XYZ file of C-alpha atoms in Angstrom:
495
model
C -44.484 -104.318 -7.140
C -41.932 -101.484 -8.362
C -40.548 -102.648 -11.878
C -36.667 -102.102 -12.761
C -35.005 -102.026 -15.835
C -31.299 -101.463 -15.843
C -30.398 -100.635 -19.280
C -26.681 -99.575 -21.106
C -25.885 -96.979 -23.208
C -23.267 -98.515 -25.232
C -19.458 -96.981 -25.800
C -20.525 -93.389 -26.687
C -22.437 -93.881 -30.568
C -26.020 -93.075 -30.460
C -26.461 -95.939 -33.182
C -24.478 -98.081 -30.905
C -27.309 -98.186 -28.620
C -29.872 -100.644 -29.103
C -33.555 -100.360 -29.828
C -34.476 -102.137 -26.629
C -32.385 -99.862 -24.590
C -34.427 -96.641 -26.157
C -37.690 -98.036 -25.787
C -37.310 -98.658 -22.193
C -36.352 -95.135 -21.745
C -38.631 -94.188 -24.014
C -41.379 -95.320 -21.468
C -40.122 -94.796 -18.075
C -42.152 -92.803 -15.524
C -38.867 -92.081 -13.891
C -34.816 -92.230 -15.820
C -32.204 -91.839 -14.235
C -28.578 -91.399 -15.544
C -25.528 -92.662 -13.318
C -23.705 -89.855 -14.415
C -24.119 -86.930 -17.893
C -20.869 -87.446 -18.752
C -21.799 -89.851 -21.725
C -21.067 -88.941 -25.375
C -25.257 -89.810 -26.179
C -26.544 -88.219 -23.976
C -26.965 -84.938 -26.037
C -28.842 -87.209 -28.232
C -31.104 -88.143 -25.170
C -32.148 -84.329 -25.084
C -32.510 -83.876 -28.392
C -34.897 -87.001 -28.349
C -37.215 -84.690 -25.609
C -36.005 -87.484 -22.664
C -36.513 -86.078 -19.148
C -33.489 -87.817 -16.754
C -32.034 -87.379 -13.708
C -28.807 -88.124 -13.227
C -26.456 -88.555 -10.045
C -23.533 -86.580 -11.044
C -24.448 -84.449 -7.347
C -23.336 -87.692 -5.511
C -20.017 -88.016 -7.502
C -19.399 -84.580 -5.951
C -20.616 -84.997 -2.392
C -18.817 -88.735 -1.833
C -15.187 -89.014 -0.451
C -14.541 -92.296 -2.236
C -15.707 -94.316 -4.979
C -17.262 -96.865 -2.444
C -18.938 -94.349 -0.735
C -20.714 -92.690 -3.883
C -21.415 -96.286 -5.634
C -23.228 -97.118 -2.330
C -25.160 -93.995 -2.081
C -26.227 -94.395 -6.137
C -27.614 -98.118 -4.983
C -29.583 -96.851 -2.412
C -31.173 -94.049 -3.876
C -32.398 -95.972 -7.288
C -33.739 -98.498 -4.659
C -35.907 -95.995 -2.743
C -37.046 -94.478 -6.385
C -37.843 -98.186 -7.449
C -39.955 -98.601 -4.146
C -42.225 -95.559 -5.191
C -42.667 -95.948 -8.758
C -43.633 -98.461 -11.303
C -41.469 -97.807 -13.952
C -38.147 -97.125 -13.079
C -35.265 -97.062 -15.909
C -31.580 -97.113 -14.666
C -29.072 -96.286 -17.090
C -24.911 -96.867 -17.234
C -22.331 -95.692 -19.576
C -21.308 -99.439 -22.291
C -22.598 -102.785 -21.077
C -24.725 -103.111 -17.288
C -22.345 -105.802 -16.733
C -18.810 -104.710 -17.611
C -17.403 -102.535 -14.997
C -20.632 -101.299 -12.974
C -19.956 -101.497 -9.637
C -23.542 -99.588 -9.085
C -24.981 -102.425 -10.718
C -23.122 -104.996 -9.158
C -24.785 -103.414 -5.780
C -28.223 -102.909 -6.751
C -27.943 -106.736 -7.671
C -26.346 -108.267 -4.840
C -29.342 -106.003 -2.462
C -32.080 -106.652 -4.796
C -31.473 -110.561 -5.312
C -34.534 -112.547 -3.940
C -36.983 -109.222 -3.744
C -40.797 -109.577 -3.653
C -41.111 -105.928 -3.736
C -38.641 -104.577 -6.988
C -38.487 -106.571 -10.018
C -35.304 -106.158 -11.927
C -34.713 -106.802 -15.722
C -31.095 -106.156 -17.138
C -30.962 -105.359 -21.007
C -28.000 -106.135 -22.812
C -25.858 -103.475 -24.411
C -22.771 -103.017 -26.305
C -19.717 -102.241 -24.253
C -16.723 -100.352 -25.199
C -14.422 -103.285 -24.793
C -16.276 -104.599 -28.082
C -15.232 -102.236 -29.870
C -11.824 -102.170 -28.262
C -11.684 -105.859 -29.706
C -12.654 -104.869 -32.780
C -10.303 -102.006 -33.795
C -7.359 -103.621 -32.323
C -8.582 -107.097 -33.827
C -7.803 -109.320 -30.849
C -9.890 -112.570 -30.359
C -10.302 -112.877 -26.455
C -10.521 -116.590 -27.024
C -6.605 -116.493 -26.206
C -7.543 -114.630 -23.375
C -9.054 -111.252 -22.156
C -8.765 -109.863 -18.301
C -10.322 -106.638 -17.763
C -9.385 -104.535 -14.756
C -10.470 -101.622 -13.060
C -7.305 -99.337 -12.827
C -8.228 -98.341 -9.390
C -7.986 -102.132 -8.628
C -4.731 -102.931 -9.807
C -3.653 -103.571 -5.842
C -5.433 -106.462 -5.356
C -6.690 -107.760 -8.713
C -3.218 -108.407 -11.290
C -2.611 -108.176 -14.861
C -1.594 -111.582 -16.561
C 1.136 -111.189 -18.943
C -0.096 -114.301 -20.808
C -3.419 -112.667 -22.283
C -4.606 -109.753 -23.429
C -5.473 -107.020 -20.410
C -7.535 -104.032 -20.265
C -6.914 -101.837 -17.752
C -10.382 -99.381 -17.428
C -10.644 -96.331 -15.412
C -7.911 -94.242 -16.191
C -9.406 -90.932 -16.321
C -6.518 -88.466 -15.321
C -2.999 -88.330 -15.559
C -2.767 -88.940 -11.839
C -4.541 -92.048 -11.926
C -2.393 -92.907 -15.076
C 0.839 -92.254 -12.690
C -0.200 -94.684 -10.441
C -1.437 -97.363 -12.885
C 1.928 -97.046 -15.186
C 3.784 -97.350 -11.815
C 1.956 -100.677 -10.788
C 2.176 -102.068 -14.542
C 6.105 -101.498 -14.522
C 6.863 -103.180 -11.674
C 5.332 -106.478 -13.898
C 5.978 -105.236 -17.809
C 9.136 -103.108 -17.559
C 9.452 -99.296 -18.432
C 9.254 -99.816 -22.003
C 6.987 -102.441 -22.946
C 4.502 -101.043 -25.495
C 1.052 -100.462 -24.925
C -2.100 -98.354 -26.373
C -3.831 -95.958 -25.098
C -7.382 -95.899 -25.302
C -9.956 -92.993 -25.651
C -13.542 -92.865 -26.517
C -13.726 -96.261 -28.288
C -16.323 -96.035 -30.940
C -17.379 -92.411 -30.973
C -17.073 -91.569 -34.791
C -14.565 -88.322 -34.686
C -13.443 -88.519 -31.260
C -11.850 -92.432 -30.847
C -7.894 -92.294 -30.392
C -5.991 -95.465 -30.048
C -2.158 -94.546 -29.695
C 0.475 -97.256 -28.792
C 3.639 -95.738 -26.530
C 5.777 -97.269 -24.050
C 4.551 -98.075 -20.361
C 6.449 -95.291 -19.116
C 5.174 -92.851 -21.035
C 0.965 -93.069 -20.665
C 0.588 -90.380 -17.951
C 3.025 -87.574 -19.700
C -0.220 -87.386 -22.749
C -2.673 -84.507 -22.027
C -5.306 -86.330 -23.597
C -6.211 -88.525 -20.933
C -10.410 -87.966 -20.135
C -13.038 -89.967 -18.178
C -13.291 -92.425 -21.194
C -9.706 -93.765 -21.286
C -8.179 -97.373 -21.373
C -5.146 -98.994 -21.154
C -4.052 -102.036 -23.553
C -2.155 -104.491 -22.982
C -1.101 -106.993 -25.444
C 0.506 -110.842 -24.051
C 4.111 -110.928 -23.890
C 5.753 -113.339 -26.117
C 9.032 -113.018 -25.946
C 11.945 -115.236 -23.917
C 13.983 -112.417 -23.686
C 11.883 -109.888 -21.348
C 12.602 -106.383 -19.605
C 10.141 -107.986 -16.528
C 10.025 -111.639 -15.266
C 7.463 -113.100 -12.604
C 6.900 -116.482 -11.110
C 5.222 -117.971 -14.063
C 8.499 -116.955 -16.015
C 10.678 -118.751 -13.500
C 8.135 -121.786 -14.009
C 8.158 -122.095 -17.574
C 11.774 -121.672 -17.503
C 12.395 -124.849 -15.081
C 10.239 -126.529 -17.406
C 11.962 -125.823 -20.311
C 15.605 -126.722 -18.512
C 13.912 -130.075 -17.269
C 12.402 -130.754 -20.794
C 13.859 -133.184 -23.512
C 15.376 -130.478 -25.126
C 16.745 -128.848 -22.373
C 19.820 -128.401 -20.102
C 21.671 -132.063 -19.898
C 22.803 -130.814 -16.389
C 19.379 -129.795 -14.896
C 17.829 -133.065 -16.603
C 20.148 -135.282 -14.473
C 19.039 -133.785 -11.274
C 16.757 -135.283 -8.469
C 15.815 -134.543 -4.896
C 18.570 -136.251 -3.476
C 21.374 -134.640 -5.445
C 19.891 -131.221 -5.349
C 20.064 -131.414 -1.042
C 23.330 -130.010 -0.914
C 22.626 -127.115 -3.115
C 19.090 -126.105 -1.151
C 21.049 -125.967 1.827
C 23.915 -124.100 -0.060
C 21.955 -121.340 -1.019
C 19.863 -121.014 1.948
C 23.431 -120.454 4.070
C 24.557 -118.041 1.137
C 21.107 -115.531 1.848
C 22.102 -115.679 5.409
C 25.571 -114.504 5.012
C 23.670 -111.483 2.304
C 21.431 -110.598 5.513
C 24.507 -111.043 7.844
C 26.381 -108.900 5.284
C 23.358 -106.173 5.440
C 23.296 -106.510 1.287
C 20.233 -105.602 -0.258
C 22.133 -106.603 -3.300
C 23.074 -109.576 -2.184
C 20.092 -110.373 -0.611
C 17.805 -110.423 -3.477
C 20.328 -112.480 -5.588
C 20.238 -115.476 -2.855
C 16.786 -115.025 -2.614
C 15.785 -115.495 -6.198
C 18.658 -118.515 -5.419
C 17.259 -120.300 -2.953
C 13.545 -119.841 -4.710
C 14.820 -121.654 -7.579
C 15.869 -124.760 -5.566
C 11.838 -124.883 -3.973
C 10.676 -124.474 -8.036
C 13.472 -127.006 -8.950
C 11.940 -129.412 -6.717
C 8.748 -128.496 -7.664
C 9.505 -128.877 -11.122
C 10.660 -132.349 -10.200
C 7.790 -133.749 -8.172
C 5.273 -132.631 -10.968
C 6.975 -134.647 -13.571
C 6.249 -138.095 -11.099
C 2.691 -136.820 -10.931
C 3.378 -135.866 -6.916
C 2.601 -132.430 -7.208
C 3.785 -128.975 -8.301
C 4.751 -125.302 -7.509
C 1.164 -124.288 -6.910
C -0.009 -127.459 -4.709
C 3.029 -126.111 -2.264
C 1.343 -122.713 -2.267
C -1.698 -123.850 -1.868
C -0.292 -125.905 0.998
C 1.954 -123.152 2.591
C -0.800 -120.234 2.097
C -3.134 -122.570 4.234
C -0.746 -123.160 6.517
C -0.576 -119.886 6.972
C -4.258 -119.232 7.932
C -4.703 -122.025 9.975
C -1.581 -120.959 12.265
C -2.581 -117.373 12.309
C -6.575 -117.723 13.762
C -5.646 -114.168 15.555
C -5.440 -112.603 11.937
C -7.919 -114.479 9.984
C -10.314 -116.137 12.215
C -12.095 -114.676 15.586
C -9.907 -115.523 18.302
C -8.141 -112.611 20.448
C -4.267 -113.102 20.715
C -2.503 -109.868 22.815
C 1.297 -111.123 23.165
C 4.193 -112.597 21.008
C 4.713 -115.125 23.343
C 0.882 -116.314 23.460
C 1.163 -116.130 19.675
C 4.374 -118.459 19.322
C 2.650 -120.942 22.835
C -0.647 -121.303 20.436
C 1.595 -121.797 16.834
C 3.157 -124.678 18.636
C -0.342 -125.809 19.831
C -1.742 -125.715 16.261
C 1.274 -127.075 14.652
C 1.362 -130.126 17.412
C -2.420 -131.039 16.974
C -1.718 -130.537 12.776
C 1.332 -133.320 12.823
C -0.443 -135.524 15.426
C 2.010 -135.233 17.934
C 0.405 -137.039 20.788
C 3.329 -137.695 22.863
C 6.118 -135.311 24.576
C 8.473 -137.241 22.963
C 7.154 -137.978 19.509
C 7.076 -133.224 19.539
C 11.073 -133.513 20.076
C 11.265 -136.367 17.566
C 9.428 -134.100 15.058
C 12.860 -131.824 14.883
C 14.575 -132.706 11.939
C 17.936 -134.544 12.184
C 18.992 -132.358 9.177
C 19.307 -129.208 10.822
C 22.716 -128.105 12.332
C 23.230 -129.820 15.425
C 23.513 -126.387 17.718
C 20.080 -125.385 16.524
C 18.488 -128.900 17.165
C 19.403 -128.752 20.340
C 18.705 -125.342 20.863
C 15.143 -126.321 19.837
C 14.937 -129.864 21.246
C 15.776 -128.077 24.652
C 13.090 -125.160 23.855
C 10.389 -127.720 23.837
C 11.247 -129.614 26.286
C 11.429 -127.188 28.659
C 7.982 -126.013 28.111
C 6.617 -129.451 30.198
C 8.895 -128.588 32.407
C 12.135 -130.423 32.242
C 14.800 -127.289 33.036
C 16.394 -126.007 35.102
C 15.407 -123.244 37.064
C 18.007 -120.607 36.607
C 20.927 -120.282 34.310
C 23.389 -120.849 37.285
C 21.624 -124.175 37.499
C 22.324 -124.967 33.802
C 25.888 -123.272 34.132
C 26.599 -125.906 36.713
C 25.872 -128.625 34.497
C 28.259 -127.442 32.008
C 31.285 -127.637 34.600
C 29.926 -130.720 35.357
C 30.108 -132.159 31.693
C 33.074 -130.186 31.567
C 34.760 -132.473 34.470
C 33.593 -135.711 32.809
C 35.054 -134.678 29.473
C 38.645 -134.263 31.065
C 38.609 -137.830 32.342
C 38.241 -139.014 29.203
C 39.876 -136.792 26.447
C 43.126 -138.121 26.817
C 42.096 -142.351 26.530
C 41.596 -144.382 24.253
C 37.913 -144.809 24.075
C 36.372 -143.145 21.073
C 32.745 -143.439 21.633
C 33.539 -142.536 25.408
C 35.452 -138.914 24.148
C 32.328 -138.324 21.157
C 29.604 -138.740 23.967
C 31.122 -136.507 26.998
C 32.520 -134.060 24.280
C 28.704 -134.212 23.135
C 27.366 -133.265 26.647
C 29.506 -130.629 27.239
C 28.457 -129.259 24.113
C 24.992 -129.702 24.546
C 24.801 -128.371 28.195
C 27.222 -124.963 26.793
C 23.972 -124.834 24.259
C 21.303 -124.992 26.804
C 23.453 -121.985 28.575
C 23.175 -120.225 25.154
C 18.938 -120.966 25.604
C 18.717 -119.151 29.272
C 20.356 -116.611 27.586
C 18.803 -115.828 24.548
C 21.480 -116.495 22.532
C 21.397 -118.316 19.149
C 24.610 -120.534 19.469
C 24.955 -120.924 16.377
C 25.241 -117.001 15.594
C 27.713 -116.912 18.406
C 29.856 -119.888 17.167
C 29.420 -118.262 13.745
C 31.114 -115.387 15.055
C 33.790 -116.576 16.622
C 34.996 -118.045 13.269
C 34.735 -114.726 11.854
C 36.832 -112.966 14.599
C 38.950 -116.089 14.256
C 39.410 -115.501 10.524
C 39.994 -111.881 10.955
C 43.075 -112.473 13.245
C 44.603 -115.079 11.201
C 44.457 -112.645 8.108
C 45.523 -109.762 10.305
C 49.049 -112.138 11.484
C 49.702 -113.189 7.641
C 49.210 -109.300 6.519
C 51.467 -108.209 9.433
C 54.157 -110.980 8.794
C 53.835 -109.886 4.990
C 54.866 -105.989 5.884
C 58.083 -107.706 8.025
C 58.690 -109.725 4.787
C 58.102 -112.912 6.207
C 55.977 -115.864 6.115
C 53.847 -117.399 8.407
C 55.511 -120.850 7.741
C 58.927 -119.718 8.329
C 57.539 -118.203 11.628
C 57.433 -119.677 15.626
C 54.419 -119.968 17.459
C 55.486 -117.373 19.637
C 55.428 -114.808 17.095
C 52.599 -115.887 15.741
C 50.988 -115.548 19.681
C 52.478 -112.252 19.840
C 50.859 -110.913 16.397
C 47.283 -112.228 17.463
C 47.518 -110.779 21.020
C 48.432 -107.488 18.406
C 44.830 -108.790 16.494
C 42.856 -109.109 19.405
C 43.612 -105.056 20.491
C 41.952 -104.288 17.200
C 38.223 -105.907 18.305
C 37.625 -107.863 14.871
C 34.208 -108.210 14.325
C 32.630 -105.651 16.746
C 30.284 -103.254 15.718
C 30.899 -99.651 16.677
C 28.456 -97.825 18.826
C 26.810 -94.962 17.328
């Protein structure tokens, strides 16, 4: 059996390293080095050491991945063929070694290699130490190359590790802005604990990759941010903030608030971010946006406080939603067309709710939403078992024919009799809108528009004639909007 000893070399201090660490090298029948670029290693020479290092991988591999991989195997094909095999890293085994992470994760459960891991000091001890920060309060360490999928939390310390260029400091200050701001003040790490060499300068964000300094043993710090009053806010900003509104001492107002009076306002703001996208306003857009997310964390805030649940339970809830639906994207199944993707959504979402009947699916439409959409939808699915017509002519007819009823009625008495045929008619013109592709709603939406437009066009005009629109007939009021219509309000010119 092939014996393994992964051992670390500490921050860069030759009496940094421990006495364990040395002895193992000491005796190895074969060292090897992950890389020679390690302040102690001139110390290893000077000790009479013979190593091996795999510095000639670095140079052959296309990406980090690819080399880390390569390291892994080749110190587990040494391991098979000798006894004493001695592995050694740059700090701690454990702190940011991806090599060792591998040789691990392959090695676990092994008759044939046994591995032994001995402890050394990292640099991020000695980070701690200079900059006197107890990671009790919190301490997230992060690979700079990693900063896409693994985040920085503004409520702790963070230590971002790999930084060893300026171009990798270009794209790490560019990810940390988007979160801290351009000028939030951080240090700047390099060598940690190597006696004559250690620099530790503080800067602002913005600022990190415009040092010449920068080598293969640099960190960035990042200390918690405290303050209500930030450059940067996220999510957990917006959270603490409802909290604080909501609390005893908070905003009388927002106190007062519950589901049911906040309705008016969800819907409010949802119509005001359509009208931004409408509008094409970026601007706009990200206003209503950041609107209509505080009504889902007002809510939120709400149904924590009665013990119900809170901002993360609904993304827990949405985010599996979201898998579930999508078993094209993150399970095995093969899905080639919209269509089949929107036919197996409703599949999912019917066998979710427990729809078991036809009926109980067009129940399941909300009687909230605007009329012309629930019918728009309640028409959708009941046309997929097969009640429609089959042609728009067909469903054209049907309008006429509601159309017909309506005028016998319009004129009498009967209430109910004029709500219900005027109903019809509507709801056939909407089923029209369906065969068509049309969102009725859009199109009724635009006719107010154009609507509005011509109105404003006959007050202007009468203004210019210095006269007012109650002072004028209706037939020069006709006249002016046949004058509005030649203008095409509300038509978008053809590039």
């Amino acid at each position: 059996m092939g014996n393994l000893a992964i051992v670390g070399l500490g921050p860069g201090a030759f009496d940094q390293m421990t006495i364990g660490t040395i002895e193992k090298m000491k005796n190895a029948d074969k060292l090897y080095l992950r890389t020679e670029k390690h302040p102690v290693v001139k110390y290893l020479k000077e000790m009479g050491l013979k190593f091996e290092t795999f510095d000639k991988i670095y140079e052959k591999g296309s990406t980090f991945e690819e080399v880390y991989d390569n390291i892994t195997r080749e110190i587990i094909e040494i391991a098979e063929k000798y006894d004493n095999v001695v592995y050694a890293v740059p700090g701690n085994p454990f702190v940011a070694e991806k090599t060792v992470e591998y040789l691990l994760k392959f090695l676990n459960g092994s008759d044939d290699i046994k591995v032994e891991v001995v402890p050394a000091m990292s640099f991020v001890d000695v980070v701690i130490n200079q900059l006197k920060v107890d990671p009790i309060y919190g301490f997230k360490i992060i690979d700079g190359l990693s900063l896409d999928s693994i985040k920085p939390d503004k409520r702790c310390n963070n230590l971002v590790t790999q930084v060893y260029n300026r171009r990798v400091a270009s794209d790490v200050k560019l990810k940390l802005m988007d979160i801290y701001g351009d000028d939030f003040l951080v240090t700047v790490i390099k060598r940690a604990g190597i006696k004559g060499e250690e620099r530790f300068e503080t800067m602002p964000l913005y600022s990190i990759d415009r040092i010449d300094w920068i080598d293969y043993l640099t960190s960035i710090f990042l200390p918690p941010v405290k303050n209500t009053f930030q450059e940067r806010y996220d999510i957990d900003d917006l959270l603490d903030i409802m909290a604080r509104l909501r609390s005893e001492n908070g905003c009388p107002w927002d106190r007062e608030q519950d589901h049911n009076t906040l309705k008016r306002y969800l819907i409010e703001e949802c119509y005001e971010a359509i009208d931004a996208i409408e509008n094409d306003s970026d601007e706009n857009l990200l206003e209503e946006l950041g609107d209509v997310l505080l009504q889902v964390v007002f809510h939120s805030q709400i149904a924590n406080e009665r013990k119900a649940f809170n901002f993360h339970d609904v993304c827990d809830a949405e985010c599996k939603k979201m898998v579930y639906r999508h078993p094209h994207v993150f399970g095995s199944e093969e899905i080639a067309t919209s269509d089949d993707v929107l036919k197996r959504w409703d599949e999912i979402k019917k066998d979710e709710k427990g729809l078991k009947s036809h009926a109980n699916e067009l129940k399941s439409v909300p009687r909230s939403m605007p009329a012309l959409i629930r019918g728009y939808k309640v028409q959708e699915k009941a046309a997929k078992v097969g009640f429609d017509w089959d042609n728009v002519d067909d469903a054209m007819a049907k309008v006429y024919e509601e159309l017909n009823e309506f005028k016998e009625v319009y004129k009498g008495e009967d209430e109910s009799d004029k709500i219900e045929e005027l109903g019809d008619l509507i709801f056939a013109i909407v089923n029209v809108a369906r065969f068509l592709k049309i969102d009725p709603e859009v199109a009724v939406h635009k006719t107010i528009e154009k609507f509005i437009d011509r109105f404003k066009y006959i007050e202007d005009s009468a203004e210019k004639m210095g006269h007012k629109m109650e002072d004028m007939t209706l037939s020069e009021m006709d006249f002016l909007w046949n004058e509005a219509k030649m203008h095409n309000f509300n038509k978008k010119v053809q590039k």
